[in-house]
Amino acid sequence: MFEVVKTEGKARRGVFQCAHGTVRTPVFMNVGTQAAIKGGVSALDLKELGCQIELSNTYHLHVRPGDDTVRALGGLHKFMRWDGPILTDSGGFQVFSLAKLRQIREEGVTFASHVDGRRIFMGPEESMCIQSNLGSDIAMAFDECVENPARYEYAKASVERTTRWLERCIREHRRLNALPDAVNPHQQLFGINQGCTYKDLRIHHMQQIAQLDCDGYAIGGLAVGEPTEIMYEILDAVEPYAPKEKPRYLMGVGTPSNIIEGVARGVDFFDCVMPARNARHGKLYTWKGAINLKNEKYRLDESPIDAECDCPVCRNFSKAYLRHLMKAEEVLALRLCVMHNLYFYNKLMQRIRDALDAGAFAQFRAEYSGVLDERI
Ligand SMILES: [Zn+2]
């Protein structure tokens, strides 16, 4: 299902196969939380933006419209008109960050929906069942997300529970895939490494879950407010214990520089709401750094966002026009800006892959890591 075709240092060029196609890695997953990309971008647009794999959210789709509804409509691919690979996250992160009045027990978590306050129970089996109903290509294991900084003893107990939950996820996932009416009987399952910022817990947990033979391994609970250097240190510590022949996914990361540095530390999959969220606020990425579109200096600027960019937005519209749309609060401003930023991220991954293929990733990293995060 996954093959590393080339390496440079710890960085890997890979090919990942799943039921809805082939993904060339390193890859950035484009986030469509509620089966839509925020900013008025549809799955049809994603094709034009160079997206290889879309990510949707188990918690949100369970709360609304309900995974039983999506299943009755033929699964998420058919529902949102995306025929490429889809990863669904487990809902764990949202249960622990969005939902109110949580109660954590060994069986799972009871919480109040952030939409209507309805009491919902979600444990490993429920998360697997929801993701099976959605029919994604990759399901994520249900884990406990602990806020940083956390006390060592709590983090340790939480990691142990996350391992027990992963064992339950694996059993339930196998059972659901084998059902004759499974939406996607070839769904794969990724386990998630936790352990807050404690290197010994991280390493021990990765060693434990590596034995459970998941289809891939994610590193969760990072990029949640800790300094970037700590995140890199954890990645450096954990990487040697992540199975070499399986894909690695760094959840919720990050800026263009974070991604380049993640690739340099052996990561294959990334996802982040940042490019779309920043676009909605007028922060746009270029190959020379990030710009603020709302700036007065762009009032009469007839050039595109980035002269080097060949996205549908840069091919047609000027900064002056886009700035006007944003000032006038036109919905079109959000859509066009989100399209540019997502294209930029997908292009960034393409250029990383090209550099790896050419044996020139170190050069690429030296040239762009840092520069791309700067404000110009
Ligand atoms: Zn562009």
Short mmCIF file of C-alpha atoms and ligand atoms in Angstrom, two decimals:
data_model
loop_
_atom_site.label_atom_id
_atom_site.label_comp_id
_atom_site.label_asym_id
_atom_site.label_seq_id
_atom_site.Cartn_x
_atom_site.Cartn_y
_atom_site.Cartn_z
CA MET A 1 0.00 0.00 0.00
CA PHE A 2 2.98 2.32 0.59
CA GLU A 3 6.35 2.35 -1.07
CA VAL A 4 9.28 4.66 -0.40
CA VAL A 5 10.81 5.24 -3.84
CA LYS A 6 13.61 7.62 -2.88
CA THR A 7 15.20 9.09 0.24
CA GLU A 8 17.47 12.04 0.98
CA GLY A 9 18.62 12.07 4.58
CA LYS A 10 15.45 11.28 6.52
CA ALA A 11 13.21 12.82 3.82
CA ARG A 12 11.19 10.32 1.78
CA ARG A 13 9.54 10.31 -1.67
CA GLY A 14 6.75 7.76 -1.58
CA VAL A 15 3.72 6.34 -3.35
CA PHE A 16 0.61 5.50 -1.37
CA GLN A 17 -2.18 3.35 -2.84
CA CYS A 18 -5.78 3.35 -1.62
CA ALA A 19 -9.23 2.44 -2.90
CA HIS A 20 -9.74 5.80 -4.67
CA GLY A 21 -6.33 6.20 -6.26
CA THR A 22 -2.64 6.83 -5.83
CA VAL A 23 -1.13 9.57 -3.69
CA ARG A 24 2.40 10.81 -4.31
CA THR A 25 4.09 11.80 -1.06
CA PRO A 26 5.06 14.03 0.67
CA VAL A 27 1.50 15.35 0.39
CA PHE A 28 -0.67 18.07 1.90
CA MET A 29 -4.28 17.05 2.55
CA ASN A 30 -6.80 19.78 1.71
CA VAL A 31 -9.19 20.25 4.62
CA GLY A 32 -12.94 20.09 3.98
CA THR A 33 -14.13 19.81 7.56
CA GLN A 34 -17.87 19.55 6.88
CA ALA A 35 -17.47 18.10 3.34
CA ALA A 36 -16.73 21.60 1.99
CA ILE A 37 -13.62 23.77 1.95
CA LYS A 38 -14.36 26.90 3.97
CA GLY A 39 -14.42 29.94 1.67
CA GLY A 40 -16.82 28.58 -0.96
CA VAL A 41 -14.53 26.00 -2.57
CA SER A 42 -16.01 22.67 -3.73
CA ALA A 43 -14.51 19.28 -4.44
CA LEU A 44 -14.70 20.11 -8.16
CA ASP A 45 -12.43 23.13 -7.55
CA LEU A 46 -9.95 20.91 -5.69
CA LYS A 47 -9.17 19.08 -8.94
CA GLU A 48 -8.04 22.36 -10.49
CA LEU A 49 -5.98 23.24 -7.41
CA GLY A 50 -3.75 20.15 -7.61
CA CYS A 51 -5.25 18.47 -4.53
CA GLN A 52 -4.45 14.75 -4.26
CA ILE A 53 -6.29 13.88 -1.06
CA GLU A 54 -9.11 15.54 0.87
CA LEU A 55 -9.67 15.44 4.64
CA SER A 56 -13.08 15.53 6.29
CA ASN A 57 -14.12 15.49 9.89
CA THR A 58 -15.82 12.64 11.73
CA TYR A 59 -17.12 14.70 14.65
CA HIS A 60 -18.65 17.42 12.46
CA LEU A 61 -20.27 15.02 9.98
CA HIS A 62 -21.62 12.86 12.81
CA VAL A 63 -23.23 15.90 14.46
CA ARG A 64 -24.51 17.25 11.13
CA PRO A 65 -25.91 15.89 8.79
CA GLY A 66 -25.25 12.54 10.55
CA ASP A 67 -23.08 9.73 9.19
CA ASP A 68 -26.21 7.58 8.70
CA THR A 69 -27.46 10.27 6.29
CA VAL A 70 -24.15 10.31 4.39
CA ARG A 71 -24.19 6.50 4.25
CA ALA A 72 -27.78 6.49 2.91
CA LEU A 73 -26.59 8.86 0.17
CA GLY A 74 -23.83 6.47 -0.90
CA GLY A 75 -20.91 7.63 1.28
CA LEU A 76 -18.79 10.76 1.42
CA HIS A 77 -17.20 10.42 -2.04
CA LYS A 78 -20.55 10.41 -3.79
CA PHE A 79 -22.10 12.95 -1.38
CA MET A 80 -19.46 15.65 -1.96
CA ARG A 81 -18.57 14.65 -5.54
CA TRP A 82 -14.91 13.86 -4.86
CA ASP A 83 -13.69 10.65 -6.46
CA GLY A 84 -10.13 10.87 -5.10
CA PRO A 85 -8.71 9.66 -1.78
CA ILE A 86 -10.29 10.90 1.47
CA LEU A 87 -8.94 10.73 5.02
CA THR A 88 -11.33 11.17 7.93
CA ASP A 89 -9.99 12.19 11.29
CA SER A 90 -11.34 10.27 14.27
CA GLY A 91 -13.27 13.04 15.98
CA GLY A 92 -10.97 12.77 18.99
CA PHE A 93 -9.44 16.22 18.57
CA GLN A 94 -12.85 17.94 18.21
CA VAL A 95 -14.38 16.00 21.11
CA PHE A 96 -11.56 17.32 23.28
CA SER A 97 -11.41 20.85 21.87
CA LEU A 98 -14.95 21.83 20.74
CA ALA A 99 -17.49 19.78 22.65
CA LYS A 100 -18.74 20.94 26.01
CA LEU A 101 -19.22 19.04 29.30
CA ARG A 102 -17.02 16.06 28.50
CA GLN A 103 -16.77 13.00 30.68
CA ILE A 104 -13.89 10.64 29.89
CA ARG A 105 -14.16 6.99 30.89
CA GLU A 106 -12.45 3.80 29.74
CA GLU A 107 -15.35 3.07 27.34
CA GLY A 108 -15.12 6.48 25.65
CA VAL A 109 -16.26 10.08 25.98
CA THR A 110 -19.71 11.52 26.65
CA PHE A 111 -20.07 15.13 25.54
CA ALA A 112 -22.58 17.79 24.50
CA SER A 113 -22.75 18.65 20.79
CA HIS A 114 -21.46 22.17 20.05
CA VAL A 115 -24.39 22.63 17.65
CA ASP A 116 -27.45 21.83 19.78
CA GLY A 117 -26.18 20.60 23.15
CA ARG A 118 -27.40 17.04 22.49
CA ARG A 119 -25.57 14.39 24.60
CA ILE A 120 -23.39 12.14 22.43
CA PHE A 121 -21.22 9.16 23.36
CA MET A 122 -18.12 8.41 21.29
CA GLY A 123 -15.58 5.68 21.90
CA PRO A 124 -13.27 3.70 19.62
CA GLU A 125 -16.12 1.54 18.25
CA GLU A 126 -18.40 4.53 17.59
CA SER A 127 -15.62 6.45 15.80
CA MET A 128 -14.83 3.42 13.61
CA CYS A 129 -18.52 2.94 12.81
CA ILE A 130 -18.96 6.61 11.82
CA GLN A 131 -15.85 6.53 9.60
CA SER A 132 -17.03 3.26 8.05
CA ASN A 133 -20.38 4.91 7.23
CA LEU A 134 -18.55 7.85 5.65
CA GLY A 135 -16.54 5.36 3.56
CA SER A 136 -13.25 7.26 3.65
CA ASP A 137 -10.03 5.67 2.34
CA ILE A 138 -8.12 6.27 5.56
CA ALA A 139 -9.74 6.16 8.99
CA MET A 140 -7.91 7.58 11.99
CA ALA A 141 -7.85 5.81 15.36
CA PHE A 142 -9.82 7.37 18.23
CA ASP A 143 -7.35 8.88 20.70
CA GLU A 144 -7.33 11.16 23.70
CA CYS A 145 -5.91 14.59 22.92
CA VAL A 146 -4.35 16.13 26.01
CA GLU A 147 -3.67 19.85 26.20
CA ASN A 148 -0.05 21.00 26.47
CA PRO A 149 1.40 21.48 29.00
CA ALA A 150 0.07 18.42 30.82
CA ARG A 151 1.23 16.79 34.04
CA TYR A 152 3.50 13.79 33.37
CA GLU A 153 1.34 11.31 35.30
CA TYR A 154 -1.81 12.35 33.42
CA ALA A 155 -0.03 12.23 30.06
CA LYS A 156 1.28 8.74 30.86
CA ALA A 157 -2.16 7.37 31.85
CA SER A 158 -3.71 9.00 28.78
CA VAL A 159 -1.16 7.42 26.42
CA GLU A 160 -1.84 3.98 27.93
CA ARG A 161 -5.56 4.47 27.38
CA THR A 162 -4.92 5.61 23.79
CA THR A 163 -3.06 2.31 23.17
CA ARG A 164 -5.99 0.29 24.59
CA TRP A 165 -8.36 2.36 22.44
CA LEU A 166 -6.22 1.65 19.35
CA GLU A 167 -6.50 -2.11 19.98
CA ARG A 168 -10.29 -1.73 20.14
CA CYS A 169 -10.25 0.42 16.95
CA ILE A 170 -8.30 -2.26 15.08
CA ARG A 171 -10.75 -5.03 16.10
CA GLU A 172 -13.83 -2.97 15.20
CA HIS A 173 -12.30 -1.68 11.96
CA ARG A 174 -11.62 -5.26 10.78
CA ARG A 175 -15.18 -6.30 11.67
CA LEU A 176 -16.74 -3.33 9.82
CA ASN A 177 -14.58 -3.76 6.69
CA ALA A 178 -15.68 -7.40 6.49
CA LEU A 179 -19.42 -6.57 6.50
CA PRO A 180 -21.06 -7.30 3.13
CA ASP A 181 -22.56 -3.79 2.95
CA ALA A 182 -19.42 -1.81 3.91
CA VAL A 183 -19.33 1.51 2.02
CA ASN A 184 -15.55 1.09 1.49
CA PRO A 185 -14.37 -2.42 2.44
CA HIS A 186 -10.78 -1.39 1.62
CA GLN A 187 -10.64 1.39 4.20
CA GLN A 188 -7.23 1.63 5.90
CA LEU A 189 -6.52 2.56 9.52
CA PHE A 190 -3.78 4.83 10.87
CA GLY A 191 -2.77 4.77 14.55
CA ILE A 192 -1.87 7.99 16.40
CA ASN A 193 1.18 8.62 18.56
CA GLN A 194 0.58 10.76 21.66
CA GLY A 195 2.56 11.68 24.78
CA CYS A 196 2.45 15.49 24.92
CA THR A 197 5.94 16.99 25.00
CA TYR A 198 7.52 14.09 26.96
CA LYS A 199 10.03 12.37 24.69
CA ASP A 200 10.16 9.14 26.74
CA LEU A 201 6.34 8.78 26.60
CA ARG A 202 6.34 9.56 22.86
CA ILE A 203 9.03 6.95 22.12
CA HIS A 204 7.49 4.27 24.34
CA HIS A 205 4.07 4.85 22.79
CA MET A 206 5.42 4.68 19.23
CA GLN A 207 7.22 1.42 20.06
CA GLN A 208 3.95 -0.03 21.41
CA ILE A 209 1.70 0.98 18.52
CA ALA A 210 4.33 0.05 15.89
CA GLN A 211 3.73 -3.58 16.94
CA LEU A 212 0.02 -3.34 16.12
CA ASP A 213 0.66 -3.24 12.36
CA CYS A 214 -1.51 -0.24 11.42
CA ASP A 215 -1.56 0.90 7.78
CA GLY A 216 0.14 4.15 8.79
CA TYR A 217 1.19 6.17 11.81
CA ALA A 218 0.28 9.72 12.76
CA ILE A 219 1.89 12.02 15.26
CA GLY A 220 -0.89 13.87 17.06
CA GLY A 221 -1.10 16.46 19.80
CA LEU A 222 1.59 18.72 18.34
CA ALA A 223 1.25 22.23 16.86
CA VAL A 224 -1.21 23.04 19.63
CA GLY A 225 0.64 25.99 21.08
CA GLU A 226 4.03 24.55 22.06
CA PRO A 227 7.15 26.26 20.59
CA THR A 228 8.05 25.05 17.08
CA GLU A 229 11.48 23.91 18.28
CA ILE A 230 9.82 21.51 20.75
CA MET A 231 7.76 20.05 17.91
CA TYR A 232 10.92 19.44 15.85
CA GLU A 233 12.66 17.84 18.86
CA ILE A 234 9.73 15.45 19.38
CA LEU A 235 9.76 14.55 15.67
CA ASP A 236 13.51 13.89 15.81
CA ALA A 237 13.03 11.69 18.89
CA VAL A 238 10.08 9.64 17.58
CA GLU A 239 11.08 9.17 13.92
CA PRO A 240 13.55 6.30 14.49
CA TYR A 241 10.73 4.25 16.11
CA ALA A 242 8.09 4.86 13.42
CA PRO A 243 7.99 1.86 11.02
CA LYS A 244 10.05 2.77 7.92
CA GLU A 245 7.74 0.95 5.52
CA LYS A 246 4.57 2.76 6.67
CA PRO A 247 3.43 6.33 5.91
CA ARG A 248 3.87 8.96 8.65
CA TYR A 249 1.36 11.77 9.13
CA LEU A 250 2.03 14.92 11.18
CA MET A 251 -1.44 16.10 12.19
CA GLY A 252 -2.46 19.76 11.93
CA VAL A 253 0.87 21.07 10.56
CA GLY A 254 1.51 23.72 9.47
CA THR A 255 3.22 26.74 7.91
CA PRO A 256 5.19 26.22 4.66
CA SER A 257 8.43 26.14 6.67
CA ASN A 258 6.96 23.67 9.20
CA ILE A 259 6.11 21.38 6.28
CA ILE A 260 9.58 21.58 4.72
CA GLU A 261 11.12 20.88 8.16
CA GLY A 262 8.63 18.03 8.73
CA VAL A 263 9.61 16.43 5.41
CA ALA A 264 13.28 16.77 6.42
CA ARG A 265 12.36 14.77 9.56
CA GLY A 266 10.74 11.89 7.66
CA VAL A 267 7.06 12.95 7.51
CA ASP A 268 4.93 11.98 4.48
CA PHE A 269 1.41 13.40 5.16
CA PHE A 270 0.35 16.84 6.43
CA ASP A 271 -2.92 18.71 6.92
CA CYS A 272 -3.75 22.16 8.24
CA VAL A 273 -6.58 24.69 8.17
CA MET A 274 -3.98 27.47 8.01
CA PRO A 275 -3.83 28.19 4.24
CA ALA A 276 -7.62 28.52 3.99
CA ARG A 277 -8.00 30.43 7.26
CA ASN A 278 -5.18 32.86 6.44
CA ALA A 279 -6.64 33.41 2.96
CA ARG A 280 -9.95 34.47 4.47
CA HIS A 281 -8.05 37.16 6.39
CA GLY A 282 -6.07 38.36 3.35
CA LYS A 283 -2.78 36.65 4.24
CA LEU A 284 -1.58 35.12 0.99
CA TYR A 285 1.49 32.99 0.29
CA THR A 286 3.98 33.75 -2.47
CA TRP A 287 7.36 32.21 -3.34
CA LYS A 288 9.03 35.27 -1.82
CA GLY A 289 7.04 35.28 1.45
CA ALA A 290 3.52 36.09 2.67
CA ILE A 291 1.66 39.30 1.79
CA ASN A 292 -1.25 41.11 3.42
CA LEU A 293 -3.70 41.81 0.61
CA LYS A 294 -5.50 44.48 2.63
CA ASN A 295 -2.40 46.68 2.55
CA GLU A 296 -2.94 50.15 1.00
CA LYS A 297 0.06 49.65 -1.28
CA TYR A 298 -1.95 47.18 -3.41
CA ARG A 299 -4.79 49.65 -4.21
CA LEU A 300 -3.55 50.28 -7.77
CA ASP A 301 -1.46 47.10 -8.13
CA GLU A 302 -2.45 45.38 -11.36
CA SER A 303 -0.07 42.44 -10.91
CA PRO A 304 -1.25 39.00 -9.71
CA ILE A 305 -0.78 37.80 -6.09
CA ASP A 306 2.39 36.00 -7.21
CA ALA A 307 3.95 36.42 -10.67
CA GLU A 308 5.44 32.92 -10.30
CA CYS A 309 2.03 31.33 -9.59
CA ASP A 310 0.01 29.72 -12.38
CA CYS A 311 -3.18 29.15 -10.36
CA PRO A 312 -6.57 30.10 -11.89
CA VAL A 313 -6.68 33.23 -9.68
CA CYS A 314 -3.21 34.54 -10.55
CA ARG A 315 -3.80 33.84 -14.24
CA ASN A 316 -6.83 36.17 -14.25
CA PHE A 317 -7.08 38.68 -11.41
CA SER A 318 -5.01 41.56 -10.06
CA LYS A 319 -4.15 42.30 -6.44
CA ALA A 320 -6.05 45.61 -6.80
CA TYR A 321 -9.25 43.76 -7.76
CA LEU A 322 -8.90 41.09 -5.05
CA ARG A 323 -8.14 43.78 -2.45
CA HIS A 324 -11.33 45.62 -3.48
CA LEU A 325 -13.38 42.42 -3.15
CA MET A 326 -11.98 41.83 0.32
CA LYS A 327 -12.63 45.43 1.44
CA ALA A 328 -16.19 45.22 0.05
CA GLU A 329 -16.66 41.89 1.91
CA GLU A 330 -17.65 40.08 -1.26
CA VAL A 331 -17.89 36.28 -0.85
CA LEU A 332 -15.83 36.01 -4.05
CA ALA A 333 -12.82 37.48 -2.23
CA LEU A 334 -12.76 34.53 0.17
CA ARG A 335 -13.20 31.98 -2.57
CA LEU A 336 -10.44 33.34 -4.81
CA CYS A 337 -7.97 33.87 -1.96
CA VAL A 338 -8.56 30.37 -0.55
CA MET A 339 -8.07 28.91 -4.03
CA HIS A 340 -4.70 30.65 -4.41
CA ASN A 341 -3.40 29.55 -1.00
CA LEU A 342 -4.47 25.93 -1.44
CA TYR A 343 -2.89 25.88 -4.90
CA PHE A 344 0.28 27.30 -3.34
CA TYR A 345 0.38 24.54 -0.70
CA ASN A 346 -0.24 21.79 -3.27
CA LYS A 347 2.43 23.32 -5.52
CA LEU A 348 4.82 23.49 -2.54
CA MET A 349 4.42 19.72 -2.09
CA GLN A 350 4.94 19.18 -5.83
CA ARG A 351 8.18 21.15 -5.69
CA ILE A 352 9.31 19.21 -2.61
CA ARG A 353 8.65 15.94 -4.45
CA ASP A 354 10.46 17.20 -7.57
CA ALA A 355 13.42 18.25 -5.43
CA LEU A 356 13.53 14.81 -3.77
CA ASP A 357 13.35 13.11 -7.18
CA ALA A 358 16.26 15.23 -8.35
CA GLY A 359 18.27 14.62 -5.18
CA ALA A 360 18.10 18.36 -4.49
CA PHE A 361 15.89 18.56 -1.40
CA ALA A 362 18.68 19.92 0.84
CA GLN A 363 19.11 22.80 -1.62
CA PHE A 364 15.35 23.42 -1.76
CA ARG A 365 15.17 23.41 2.04
CA ALA A 366 18.04 25.90 2.33
CA GLU A 367 16.42 28.20 -0.22
CA TYR A 368 12.81 28.17 1.01
CA SER A 369 12.54 27.05 4.65
CA GLY A 370 12.24 30.32 6.51
CA VAL A 371 11.69 32.58 3.49
CA LEU A 372 8.15 31.29 2.86
CA ASP A 373 7.00 32.12 6.42
CA GLU A 374 8.29 35.68 6.26
CA ARG A 375 5.97 38.66 5.82
CA ILE A 376 6.91 40.87 2.89
ZN ZN B 1 -2.02 32.00 -7.43
#
